[in-house]
Amino acid sequence: MLKIENLHATVAAKPILKGLSLTINAGEIHAIMGPNGAGKSTLSYVLGGRPGYEVTDGSATFDGADLLDMEPHQRAAAGLFLGFQYPVEIPGVSNVQFLREALNAQRRGRGEEPLSGGEFLKVAREKAALLKMDMDMLKRSVNVGFSGGEKKRNEMVQMGIIDPKLAILDETDSGLDIDALRTVGDGINTIMRRPGKAVLLITHYQRLLDYVQPDFVHVLAAGRIVKSGGPELARELEEHGYAEIAA
Amino acid sequence: MDDVKIKDQAAHDAAAKVADYEHGWSADIETDFAPKGLTEDTVRFISAKKNEPDWMLDWRLNAFRHWQTMETPDWAKLNVPPIDYQDAYYYAAPKPKPKLGSLDEVDPEILEVYKKLGIPIEEQKVLAGVEGARRVAVDAVFDSVSVATTFREELKRAGVIFLSISEAIREYPDLVKKWLGKVVPMHDNYFAALNCAVFSDGTFVYVPEGVRCPMELSTYFRINAENTGQFERTLIIADKGAYVSYLEGCTAPMRDENQLHAAVVELVTLDDAEIKYSTVQNWYPGNADGLGGIYNFVTKRALCQGKRSKVSWTQVETGSAVTWKYPSCVLNGDDSVGEFYSVAVTNNYQQADTGTKMIHNGKRTRSTIVSKGISAGKSNNTYRGIVRVAPNAEGVRNFTQCDSLLLGSLSGAHTVPYIEVRNPTATVEHEATTSKISDDQLFYAMQRGLDAEEAVALIVNGFAKEVLQQLPMEFAVEAQKLLGISLEGSVG
């Protein structure tokens, strides 16, 4: 589904990714772990197409199409969802309005009919119930006045409604208490652990992986993947730290 | 007339060439021009064209003589090249026709114009007898002269008078004489004086005591003749306990030369009366290089004369090259209420200096001001307002909120609030914020599937929500679209 080869990227002319390669197939959950400054967030932004993150070499394809050639909204329409480390506030725009417009823009991009207000609300209610979320959250302005945990849960609701093929979740577990962590973990499992879908979890810590069992774990250090393995690698990292493993 | 036809054809061709302004076309309708330039003869010509009584002509001439002694105001934060008032036409009207009984009798080409503007949908439904259609009475002002007024009979049954101001001058001279120029005095300012001298048409509404107007009243007008200033005059009177909601929507076809627009709107509310006045202004703002566009110098003022009366102004200003406009409330009646809700968008080289005046003369009068300015491109957007509390006005309250949103780094936002309180019991609050659409917000919205322009439109609509929700439903939808359209090209 996602094939990254020898990816080099710079931010403000500073090289951050230096030859990263990674292949994710449908049905797989991958975790990327690594120390601060390794390039984890840069990887998610490069894949999402954020302006200012410049690819200088290498390639990335999504379902065979050149991902790096697409605008951010085209990547979204193709089925790529980015869960943000710091979800952004949009005052005056309700979650319902935001998601309906976003979803319908994606559907237009794919040549599908837009959902009516009623159809959209039906989908939203189903997803909110699935994630045990309060519909009131969807009526509030996007992330405005949300606690850190609420923002992350809101990302999960958005993911549920948008229903992407590939979710790249950037430190979705940071700032969560145990209950919220479980909710988020359940959300990922419920929405994304399905045939034809895949997840790339970007995280510092093992603890989210207690709730979402990865099929593969990679260690990112200094802009490259230095080690890959199964779920046991995450526990090794937790015990021994990055310095030893990445060395 | 041949000359005029050639002119119109040329205008038509010019408009056809530049198609990127949605309403930028010019219909080919024979126009009856006053001679170019502005003299007493022009004023007499207009007055004669409208079969006005002598008192009206004298009133106009008085205004014209005074106007000649006045100077263009220069205190606004606007950069406007000198206007040559002798190089313009002051009157253009569709050729006179017999009095019309229904829309069927209107020039099909004029109807076509309205169709392109999307006006008559609701109206057509009603005319076709569709049940449950929302009723909106449209007094259509086409270049200066009102060509068709619908629903007049039904309004008449309710006792509501809804006429072009020219007709009102002839048919209800006592009402017009009583209030015309009483809210905005003839000598008030340069553009108001000019309007008094040469106003060509406009709207008159009178809602009698205790009557709630059975439908929303609406005037759509557009400037449609090349180089013709449009001088609208509106007078709305809500008698004791009356209520009326009035919608004003404007679009104008594209022109290369700047067109001057200097309207005067006067509102009067007596005891317990309320007027809700909503505007969506979408006039041609000029092209991306700052060429062309409408100059909009408008004086709008409400006199809350009666106790417990209320006036609410809501405006969405997306058009015009230059906007100079301060819809205001003079709160004379005790416990009267004034409200001003405004969204002003400027893009490219547009300039807007807009705001309000809340003059608290009565006791326990209250006012609310919510202003949202959005600046993009190389534009400048200024909020300018006065809150004044008179010495005898006890227990006055005012709340003002001015928010500015900037797109890009070349646009300007300015807030100039004047607060003059001469009574110690007043409570006056002022809040102001300035923010930018952040790259984070844009990327977040785009990652969810919106393209750059959709993302900006969504964020801007959220920013303006408090004001947009004051608009009547059908207007709110149009206004939301307009915000998006006006900001096209503002993100790279």
XYZ file of C-alpha atoms in Angstrom:
739
model
C 0.000 0.000 0.000
C 2.733 2.474 1.004
C 6.209 2.101 -0.406
C 8.912 4.540 0.666
C 12.359 4.243 -0.888
C 15.508 6.109 0.052
C 13.534 9.180 1.171
C 15.550 12.317 1.822
C 13.816 15.459 3.099
C 14.853 18.851 4.404
C 13.132 21.402 6.595
C 14.393 24.974 6.200
C 17.339 23.589 4.202
C 18.306 21.298 7.077
C 18.412 17.587 6.149
C 16.145 15.592 8.466
C 15.309 12.384 6.614
C 18.394 10.745 5.150
C 17.532 7.689 3.127
C 14.441 6.243 4.797
C 12.856 3.136 3.284
C 9.690 1.456 4.489
C 7.018 -0.757 2.959
C 3.575 -1.144 4.501
C 1.116 -3.687 3.110
C -2.630 -3.748 3.530
C -3.679 -5.399 6.776
C -0.506 -4.423 8.630
C 0.115 -2.216 11.631
C 3.577 -0.697 11.850
C 5.092 1.257 14.699
C 7.956 3.678 14.301
C 9.772 4.518 17.496
C 12.745 6.695 18.086
C 14.320 9.428 20.139
C 13.476 13.116 19.887
C 14.819 14.713 16.741
C 15.044 11.432 14.848
C 12.660 12.740 12.151
C 9.419 11.015 13.231
C 7.141 14.028 12.844
C 8.943 15.102 9.696
C 8.136 11.725 8.183
C 4.420 12.180 8.890
C 4.404 15.719 7.498
C 6.321 14.700 4.372
C 3.827 11.903 3.747
C 0.938 14.304 4.377
C 2.418 16.863 1.977
C 2.889 19.758 4.377
C 4.362 22.858 2.675
C 7.915 23.576 3.862
C 8.918 19.923 4.014
C 10.990 19.425 0.907
C 11.781 16.037 -0.549
C 15.261 16.110 -2.057
C 15.610 12.477 -3.071
C 13.834 9.135 -3.052
C 10.244 8.178 -3.692
C 6.988 7.323 -1.983
C 4.073 5.594 -3.673
C 0.588 5.004 -2.324
C -1.334 2.198 -4.002
C 1.135 2.541 -6.846
C 0.558 6.283 -7.380
C 3.312 8.841 -6.819
C 2.362 10.218 -3.418
C 4.887 13.050 -3.524
C 3.290 14.433 -6.685
C -0.088 14.954 -5.006
C -1.493 17.959 -3.153
C -2.345 17.372 0.512
C -6.087 17.205 -0.193
C -5.499 14.735 -3.029
C -3.556 12.492 -0.668
C -6.494 12.686 1.745
C -8.918 11.750 -1.032
C -6.652 8.839 -1.982
C -7.161 7.485 1.525
C -4.303 8.840 3.613
C -5.180 10.185 7.064
C -2.800 11.980 9.366
C -3.525 11.955 13.084
C -1.909 15.100 14.444
C 0.338 15.313 17.460
C -1.115 18.765 18.130
C -4.625 18.897 16.648
C -5.419 22.421 15.467
C -8.258 24.657 16.664
C -10.644 26.158 14.110
C -12.901 28.635 15.937
C -16.500 28.981 14.774
C -16.443 25.801 12.667
C -18.233 22.829 14.213
C -16.761 19.372 13.924
C -19.870 18.322 12.024
C -19.459 21.089 9.471
C -15.712 20.526 9.188
C -15.963 16.795 8.687
C -18.907 16.929 6.341
C -17.162 19.424 4.103
C -13.913 17.484 4.269
C -15.570 14.140 3.591
C -17.598 15.528 0.711
C -14.508 17.186 -0.765
C -12.799 13.787 -0.644
C -15.807 12.133 -2.220
C -15.861 14.702 -5.021
C -12.147 14.031 -5.545
C -12.950 10.346 -5.965
C -15.902 11.014 -8.249
C -18.478 9.981 -5.628
C -21.746 11.712 -4.761
C -21.571 14.018 -1.747
C -23.462 12.975 1.380
C -26.499 14.984 2.382
C -26.659 16.476 5.843
C -28.887 13.638 7.025
C -26.716 10.899 5.543
C -23.636 12.432 7.073
C -25.194 12.665 10.523
C -26.156 9.000 10.311
C -22.541 8.028 9.616
C -21.293 10.364 12.337
C -23.698 8.908 14.905
C -22.661 5.352 14.063
C -18.969 6.154 14.389
C -19.424 8.131 17.574
C -21.351 5.244 19.116
C -18.702 2.779 17.976
C -16.042 4.844 19.727
C -18.312 5.531 22.706
C -18.077 9.248 22.014
C -20.587 11.864 22.902
C -22.259 13.469 19.863
C -22.022 16.792 21.679
C -18.325 16.774 20.945
C -19.126 16.831 17.247
C -21.266 19.925 17.630
C -18.500 21.930 19.251
C -15.999 24.016 17.302
C -13.072 21.971 16.005
C -10.768 21.373 18.997
C -11.646 24.728 20.590
C -11.588 24.454 24.357
C -10.808 20.716 24.157
C -8.429 19.182 26.669
C -5.369 17.386 25.303
C -7.135 14.048 25.678
C -10.310 15.298 24.035
C -8.328 16.549 21.067
C -6.784 13.124 20.541
C -10.137 11.403 20.897
C -11.527 13.861 18.422
C -8.811 12.779 15.988
C -10.089 9.228 16.370
C -13.689 10.311 15.675
C -12.471 12.120 12.588
C -10.586 9.035 11.492
C -13.711 6.949 12.031
C -15.878 9.227 9.943
C -13.342 9.725 7.173
C -12.592 5.971 7.144
C -9.157 6.114 5.478
C -7.104 3.283 3.987
C -3.918 4.311 5.721
C -3.699 6.159 9.020
C -0.431 7.759 10.060
C -0.799 8.600 13.720
C 1.811 10.974 15.050
C 2.247 10.605 18.815
C -1.454 10.096 19.232
C -0.709 8.684 22.681
C 1.123 11.700 24.047
C -0.639 13.570 26.827
C -3.244 10.870 27.406
C -4.264 9.398 30.733
C -4.856 5.664 30.983
C -8.577 5.841 30.197
C -8.052 8.047 27.174
C -5.215 5.814 26.030
C -7.564 2.833 26.096
C -10.211 4.753 24.159
C -7.704 5.738 21.518
C -6.309 2.201 21.330
C -9.822 0.763 20.957
C -10.534 3.358 18.288
C -7.534 2.376 16.223
C -8.376 -1.328 16.531
C -12.043 -0.823 15.728
C -11.594 1.460 12.765
C -8.326 0.395 11.245
C -7.632 -3.258 12.062
C -9.472 -4.480 9.012
C -8.532 -6.093 5.739
C -7.472 -3.519 3.178
C -6.386 -1.000 5.800
C -3.058 -0.200 7.394
C -1.658 1.932 10.216
C 1.649 3.622 10.850
C 1.970 4.508 14.521
C 4.609 7.029 15.434
C 5.367 6.970 19.120
C 7.965 7.488 21.813
C 6.649 4.904 24.157
C 5.700 1.294 24.393
C 2.495 1.980 26.302
C 0.158 2.574 23.308
C 1.459 -0.704 21.902
C -0.075 -2.463 24.907
C -3.435 -1.565 23.385
C -2.594 -1.716 19.702
C -0.469 -4.698 18.885
C 1.866 -3.838 15.970
C 2.924 -6.380 13.390
C 6.214 -4.574 12.807
C 8.304 -2.186 14.885
C 10.979 0.061 13.412
C 13.566 2.215 15.103
C 14.129 5.606 13.499
C 17.347 7.382 14.348
C 19.089 10.273 12.584
C 16.671 10.182 9.660
C 16.883 6.482 8.809
C 15.386 3.235 9.971
C 18.195 1.542 11.821
C 16.430 -1.549 13.045
C 13.208 -3.444 12.344
C 11.556 -6.330 14.098
C 8.360 -7.685 15.621
C 6.437 -6.436 18.665
C 9.201 -7.696 20.950
C 11.472 -4.936 19.637
C 9.260 -2.326 21.321
C 9.752 -4.024 24.675
C 13.486 -4.214 24.151
C 13.529 -0.507 23.457
C 11.546 0.195 26.563
C 14.007 -1.796 28.658
C 17.291 -0.740 27.148
C 16.606 2.708 25.660
C 17.248 3.964 22.159
C 20.932 4.683 22.569
C 21.857 1.037 22.918
C 19.563 -0.272 20.167
C 20.253 2.463 17.668
C 23.977 2.318 18.184
C -30.050 57.186 -28.589
C -27.799 55.569 -31.189
C -24.869 56.952 -29.314
C -26.104 55.314 -26.171
C -26.626 52.029 -27.939
C -23.083 52.072 -29.212
C -21.893 52.820 -25.706
C -23.842 49.945 -24.302
C -22.616 47.602 -27.004
C -19.045 48.597 -26.264
C -19.683 48.052 -22.594
C -21.219 44.707 -23.343
C -18.179 43.663 -25.319
C -15.811 44.881 -22.633
C -17.701 43.003 -20.005
C -17.734 39.847 -22.065
C -13.971 39.960 -22.317
C -13.446 39.900 -18.610
C -15.458 37.004 -17.385
C -13.870 36.160 -14.074
C -16.188 38.337 -12.056
C -19.301 36.271 -11.690
C -21.726 39.115 -12.187
C -19.477 40.974 -14.615
C -21.661 41.426 -17.650
C -23.765 44.202 -18.977
C -27.247 43.809 -20.313
C -28.183 45.557 -23.506
C -31.049 47.760 -22.443
C -31.731 51.125 -23.967
C -30.735 53.716 -21.421
C -31.984 57.224 -20.967
C -29.059 59.332 -19.797
C -28.967 62.731 -18.241
C -26.311 64.854 -19.947
C -22.846 64.271 -18.579
C -21.678 66.453 -15.702
C -23.210 67.976 -12.615
C -24.849 71.405 -12.590
C -28.156 72.807 -11.363
C -29.519 71.771 -14.735
C -28.638 68.148 -13.959
C -30.576 68.385 -10.715
C -33.525 69.963 -12.534
C -33.338 67.261 -15.222
C -33.536 64.480 -12.666
C -36.344 66.137 -10.760
C -38.290 66.735 -13.975
C -37.704 63.144 -15.133
C -39.322 61.968 -11.950
C -42.253 64.388 -12.144
C -41.366 65.698 -8.731
C -43.305 68.423 -6.936
C -41.671 71.813 -6.522
C -40.805 71.287 -2.853
C -38.667 68.326 -3.807
C -36.842 70.220 -6.503
C -36.172 73.072 -4.076
C -34.879 70.575 -1.516
C -32.518 69.089 -4.087
C -31.274 72.480 -5.266
C -30.680 73.552 -1.684
C -28.580 70.426 -1.172
C -26.709 70.938 -4.417
C -25.784 74.523 -3.541
C -24.552 73.428 -0.185
C -22.617 70.510 -1.652
C -20.697 72.907 -3.866
C -19.308 74.611 -0.759
C -18.156 71.337 0.835
C -14.870 69.455 0.760
C -14.350 65.722 0.291
C -13.721 64.170 3.687
C -10.175 62.894 4.079
C -10.112 61.439 7.590
C -10.696 57.835 6.552
C -7.780 55.491 6.024
C -8.455 55.388 2.313
C -6.335 56.301 -0.626
C -8.791 57.564 -3.233
C -7.698 59.503 -6.291
C -9.617 62.772 -6.846
C -13.024 62.115 -8.402
C -14.047 64.260 -11.387
C -17.714 64.830 -10.680
C -18.175 66.526 -14.043
C -17.029 63.427 -15.893
C -19.954 61.217 -14.991
C -23.604 60.684 -15.717
C -26.026 61.223 -12.883
C -29.120 59.668 -14.268
C -29.797 56.567 -16.278
C -33.150 54.896 -16.516
C -34.696 52.157 -18.577
C -36.970 53.729 -21.177
C -40.296 54.723 -19.702
C -43.025 52.159 -20.108
C -46.654 52.039 -19.140
C -47.249 51.226 -15.503
C -46.738 47.537 -14.822
C -49.227 45.250 -13.245
C -47.069 42.142 -12.993
C -43.579 40.879 -13.675
C -44.750 39.491 -17.032
C -44.867 43.009 -18.308
C -41.285 43.755 -17.368
C -38.695 43.946 -20.132
C -37.630 40.313 -20.609
C -34.041 41.446 -20.729
C -34.341 42.981 -17.287
C -35.884 39.796 -16.024
C -32.955 37.946 -17.549
C -30.627 40.175 -15.559
C -32.393 39.186 -12.362
C -32.274 35.569 -13.364
C -28.503 35.731 -13.753
C -28.342 37.310 -10.337
C -30.381 34.456 -8.976
C -32.978 36.770 -7.535
C -36.366 35.607 -8.550
C -36.337 31.975 -7.526
C -38.405 32.489 -4.398
C -40.438 35.080 -6.120
C -41.135 32.903 -9.145
C -42.349 30.178 -6.857
C -44.835 32.522 -5.299
C -45.900 33.903 -8.646
C -46.385 30.387 -9.955
C -48.567 29.666 -6.953
C -46.249 27.175 -5.277
C -47.625 26.442 -1.865
C -45.499 27.123 1.151
C -42.977 29.229 -0.739
C -41.295 31.720 1.536
C -42.516 35.124 0.668
C -40.096 37.897 -0.006
C -41.252 41.071 -1.608
C -38.736 42.425 -4.055
C -38.695 46.036 -5.028
C -36.323 45.795 -7.934
C -34.251 48.854 -8.618
C -32.676 48.565 -12.021
C -30.124 51.304 -12.510
C -31.939 53.931 -10.573
C -35.576 53.406 -11.433
C -37.836 50.925 -9.773
C -39.319 48.829 -12.541
C -41.445 46.367 -10.686
C -42.795 46.128 -7.207
C -44.364 42.871 -6.220
C -46.657 41.993 -3.419
C -47.697 45.565 -3.168
C -51.337 44.654 -2.855
C -50.827 42.199 -0.023
C -48.612 44.608 1.801
C -51.218 47.271 1.286
C -53.801 45.081 3.008
C -51.499 44.932 6.013
C -51.146 48.681 5.737
C -47.472 48.486 4.818
C -46.342 50.976 2.222
C -43.484 49.622 0.093
C -42.737 51.825 -2.866
C -39.950 53.363 -4.822
C -39.036 56.634 -3.203
C -40.042 58.519 -6.366
C -43.550 57.134 -6.092
C -43.644 57.853 -2.378
C -42.738 61.494 -3.012
C -45.760 61.760 -5.279
C -48.193 59.570 -3.355
C -47.258 60.131 0.297
C -45.684 63.590 0.314
C -46.571 64.258 3.951
C -44.787 61.155 5.260
C -41.777 61.778 3.067
C -41.578 65.453 3.988
C -41.820 64.573 7.656
C -38.834 62.231 7.678
C -36.659 62.733 4.590
C -33.386 64.254 5.704
C -34.346 64.094 9.373
C -32.034 61.204 10.204
C -29.223 62.162 7.863
C -29.445 65.937 7.479
C -28.806 67.314 4.026
C -25.648 69.024 5.276
C -24.400 65.984 7.178
C -21.487 65.188 4.944
C -20.176 65.631 1.419
C -21.597 62.438 -0.014
C -24.936 62.757 1.743
C -25.344 66.270 0.305
C -24.464 64.954 -3.146
C -27.041 62.218 -2.747
C -29.730 64.718 -1.718
C -29.106 66.681 -4.888
C -29.048 63.867 -7.416
C -30.597 60.750 -5.887
C -32.326 58.933 -8.689
C -34.446 56.390 -6.905
C -34.601 54.097 -3.973
C -36.998 52.560 -1.565
C -39.620 53.846 0.800
C -41.174 51.696 3.512
C -43.753 52.674 6.086
C -45.004 50.102 8.573
C -47.973 51.466 10.506
C -48.577 51.257 14.224
C -48.720 47.756 15.653
C -48.094 46.011 12.323
C -45.580 43.261 11.937
C -44.649 43.304 8.270
C -45.971 39.976 6.883
C -42.860 39.282 4.799
C -39.247 40.227 4.541
C -38.764 43.157 2.230
C -35.949 43.017 -0.248
C -34.380 45.326 -2.758
C -31.826 44.129 -5.184
C -30.171 46.709 -7.252
C -27.250 46.852 -9.536
C -25.326 49.494 -11.330
C -25.701 48.712 -14.971
C -24.821 51.741 -17.064
C -21.284 52.663 -17.871
C -19.915 55.570 -15.895
C -23.162 56.253 -14.098
C -23.047 56.983 -10.437
C -25.848 55.375 -8.579
C -27.418 57.486 -5.897
C -29.848 55.441 -3.915
C -32.121 56.883 -1.308
C -33.859 54.670 1.203
C -36.273 55.725 3.908
C -37.846 53.199 6.253
C -40.229 54.196 9.010
C -41.504 51.766 11.633
C -44.353 53.349 13.546
C -45.167 52.464 17.154
C -44.875 48.757 17.859
C -44.146 47.922 14.195
C -41.571 45.441 12.949
C -39.902 45.021 9.590
C -36.936 43.069 8.287
C -35.314 44.539 5.216
C -32.755 42.856 2.977
C -30.496 44.777 0.675
C -28.334 42.856 -1.768
C -26.157 44.323 -4.430
C -24.059 43.192 -7.335
C -22.744 45.272 -10.165
C -21.356 44.353 -13.549
C -17.690 44.681 -14.248
C -16.305 48.016 -15.434
C -12.851 49.328 -16.038
C -13.625 52.798 -14.804
C -14.409 53.483 -11.201
C -18.033 54.075 -10.555
C -19.205 56.247 -7.750
C -21.928 55.094 -5.473
C -23.182 57.429 -2.743
C -26.331 56.122 -1.112
C -28.216 57.440 1.867
C -30.289 55.135 4.038
C -32.469 56.565 6.782
C -34.322 54.419 9.312
C -36.786 55.658 11.907
C -38.257 53.645 14.759
C -40.969 55.012 17.044
C -41.957 53.557 20.450
C -41.450 49.772 20.664
C -40.728 49.483 16.950
C -37.955 47.389 15.444
C -36.137 47.414 12.128
C -33.723 44.706 11.101
C -31.636 45.843 8.161
C -29.386 43.310 6.428
C -26.965 43.988 3.600
C -24.843 41.761 1.424
C -22.643 43.934 -0.742
C -20.852 42.248 -3.609
C -20.013 45.064 -5.956
C -17.159 44.798 -8.354
C -13.977 45.215 -6.281
C -11.615 45.967 -9.159
C -9.241 43.467 -10.709
C -6.255 41.778 -9.086
C -4.048 44.760 -9.996
C -6.381 47.251 -8.364
C -7.908 48.593 -11.588
C -11.572 49.535 -11.711
C -14.151 48.793 -9.113
C -16.896 50.641 -7.324
C -16.333 53.563 -4.985
C -18.891 53.128 -2.268
C -19.463 56.173 -0.057
C -22.598 55.437 1.867
C -24.342 57.143 4.757
C -26.616 54.825 6.710
C -28.178 55.945 9.918
C -31.048 54.959 12.159
C -32.972 57.190 14.473
C -34.310 55.190 17.400
C -36.673 57.958 18.330
C -39.174 55.905 20.304
C -38.850 54.326 23.714
C -37.800 50.667 23.704
C -37.281 50.762 19.953
C -34.562 48.769 18.262
C -32.481 48.834 15.113
C -30.159 46.051 14.083
C -27.719 46.537 11.208
C -26.070 43.467 9.738
C -23.679 43.857 6.842
C -21.477 41.566 4.818
C -19.183 43.702 2.710
C -17.128 41.796 0.186
C -17.161 44.088 -2.827
C -16.226 47.604 -3.977
C -12.748 48.989 -4.528
C -13.344 51.541 -1.793
C -15.863 51.243 1.022
C -16.666 54.216 3.270
C -19.610 53.235 5.360
C -20.739 53.587 8.978
C -24.277 52.341 9.620
C -25.140 54.076 12.851
C -27.822 54.379 15.507
C -28.917 57.526 17.260
C -30.516 56.147 20.398
C -32.835 58.943 21.493
C -35.658 56.908 23.012
C -35.155 55.657 26.558
C -34.331 51.931 26.669
C -33.766 51.815 22.927
C -31.302 49.331 21.455
C -28.794 49.572 18.610
C -26.879 46.669 17.098
C -24.190 46.505 14.459
C -22.904 43.217 13.096
C -20.363 43.463 10.323
C -18.117 41.297 8.197
C -15.851 43.196 5.837
C -13.567 41.312 3.471
C -10.868 43.014 1.457
C -8.595 41.310 -1.061
C -6.049 42.454 -3.670
C -6.060 46.290 -3.562
C -9.457 46.811 -1.964
C -9.805 49.379 0.787
C -12.510 49.379 3.425
C -13.004 51.916 6.176
C -16.175 50.864 7.895
C -17.755 50.718 11.307
C -20.540 52.344 13.217
C -21.603 55.149 15.491
C -23.733 54.448 18.540
C -24.991 57.719 19.942
C -26.564 57.137 23.347
C -28.846 60.071 24.133
C -31.659 58.198 25.906
C -31.568 56.621 29.340
C -30.666 52.940 29.681
C -29.974 52.686 25.976
C -27.925 49.677 24.946
C -25.710 48.904 21.978
C -23.775 45.920 20.696
C -21.063 46.117 18.070
C -19.497 43.015 16.546
C -17.079 43.722 13.713
C -15.092 41.095 11.841
C -12.538 42.358 9.358
C -10.752 39.997 6.985
C -7.828 41.330 4.957
C -6.016 39.488 2.201
C -3.707 40.406 -0.662
C -2.473 43.998 -0.439
C -5.706 45.312 0.953
C -6.420 47.553 3.916
C -9.322 47.027 6.268
C -10.177 49.531 8.976
C -12.806 49.403 11.683
C -13.737 52.927 12.749
C -16.383 53.467 15.354
C -17.749 55.897 17.880
C -19.588 55.085 21.071
C -20.876 58.329 22.549
C -22.792 58.671 25.794
C -24.574 61.980 26.396
C -24.446 63.674 29.847
C -28.087 62.925 30.653
C -28.041 59.322 29.461
C -28.090 57.290 32.675
C -27.381 53.578 32.783
C -26.076 53.153 29.249
C -24.455 49.896 28.225
C -22.258 49.149 25.245
C -20.311 46.103 24.235
C -17.896 46.261 21.317
C -15.898 43.434 19.816
C -13.565 44.027 16.889
C -11.734 41.062 15.451
C -9.335 41.174 12.532
C -8.099 38.249 10.518
C -5.104 38.597 8.238
C -4.213 36.422 5.267
C -0.663 36.704 4.059
C 1.812 39.325 5.162
C 0.981 42.242 2.833
C -2.490 43.116 4.047
C -3.376 45.587 6.777
C -5.944 45.595 9.588
C -6.657 48.699 11.644
C -9.018 49.406 14.509
C -9.938 52.968 15.405
C -12.490 53.039 18.212
C -13.553 56.374 19.677
C -15.273 56.215 23.046
C -16.764 59.419 24.433
C -18.540 58.936 27.737
C -20.041 61.948 29.468
C -22.097 60.112 32.059
C -20.409 58.183 34.885
C -23.110 55.491 35.089
C -22.268 54.062 31.666
C -20.744 50.628 31.147
C -18.693 50.505 27.976
C -16.678 47.451 27.005
C -14.291 47.109 24.103
C -12.528 43.938 23.026
C -10.256 43.626 20.036
C -8.200 40.813 18.566
C -6.002 40.407 15.526
C -5.036 36.998 14.232
C -3.678 35.323 11.152
C -4.830 32.181 9.427
C -2.033 29.897 10.493
C -0.201 27.399 8.310
C -1.191 24.817 10.918
C -4.896 25.508 10.377
C -4.550 25.399 6.608
C -2.597 22.170 6.559
C -4.938 20.550 9.069
C -7.986 21.353 6.918
C -6.219 20.315 3.719
C -5.092 17.028 5.234
C -8.756 16.298 5.916
C -9.545 16.757 2.219
C -10.195 20.444 1.530
C -8.218 22.253 -1.129
C -6.478 25.484 -0.167
C -9.354 27.764 -1.131
C -11.984 25.603 0.519
C -9.849 25.562 3.647
C -9.571 29.356 3.717
C -13.301 29.751 3.090
C -14.096 27.389 5.944
C -11.772 29.102 8.411
C -13.031 32.554 7.411
C -16.659 31.478 7.738
C -15.901 30.221 11.220
C -14.289 33.543 12.070
C -17.336 35.455 10.820
C -19.950 33.099 12.255
C -21.271 35.428 14.971
C -22.202 37.936 12.300
C -23.399 35.515 9.611
C -25.876 33.930 11.995
C -27.580 37.311 12.342
C -28.551 37.188 8.671
C -31.866 35.810 7.445
C -31.410 32.243 6.206
C -31.406 32.805 2.439
C -28.931 35.632 2.835
C -26.638 33.679 5.135
C -26.077 31.000 2.506
C -25.273 33.569 -0.174
C -22.976 35.409 2.200
C -21.019 32.277 3.067
C -20.422 31.590 -0.615
C -19.403 35.176 -1.199
C -16.761 35.078 1.512
C -15.153 32.137 -0.235
C -15.418 33.727 -3.684
C -13.944 37.033 -2.562
C -10.885 35.374 -1.119
C -10.117 33.265 -4.181
C -6.488 33.585 -5.145
C -5.504 34.842 -1.705
C -3.523 31.718 -0.855
C -0.616 30.539 -2.934
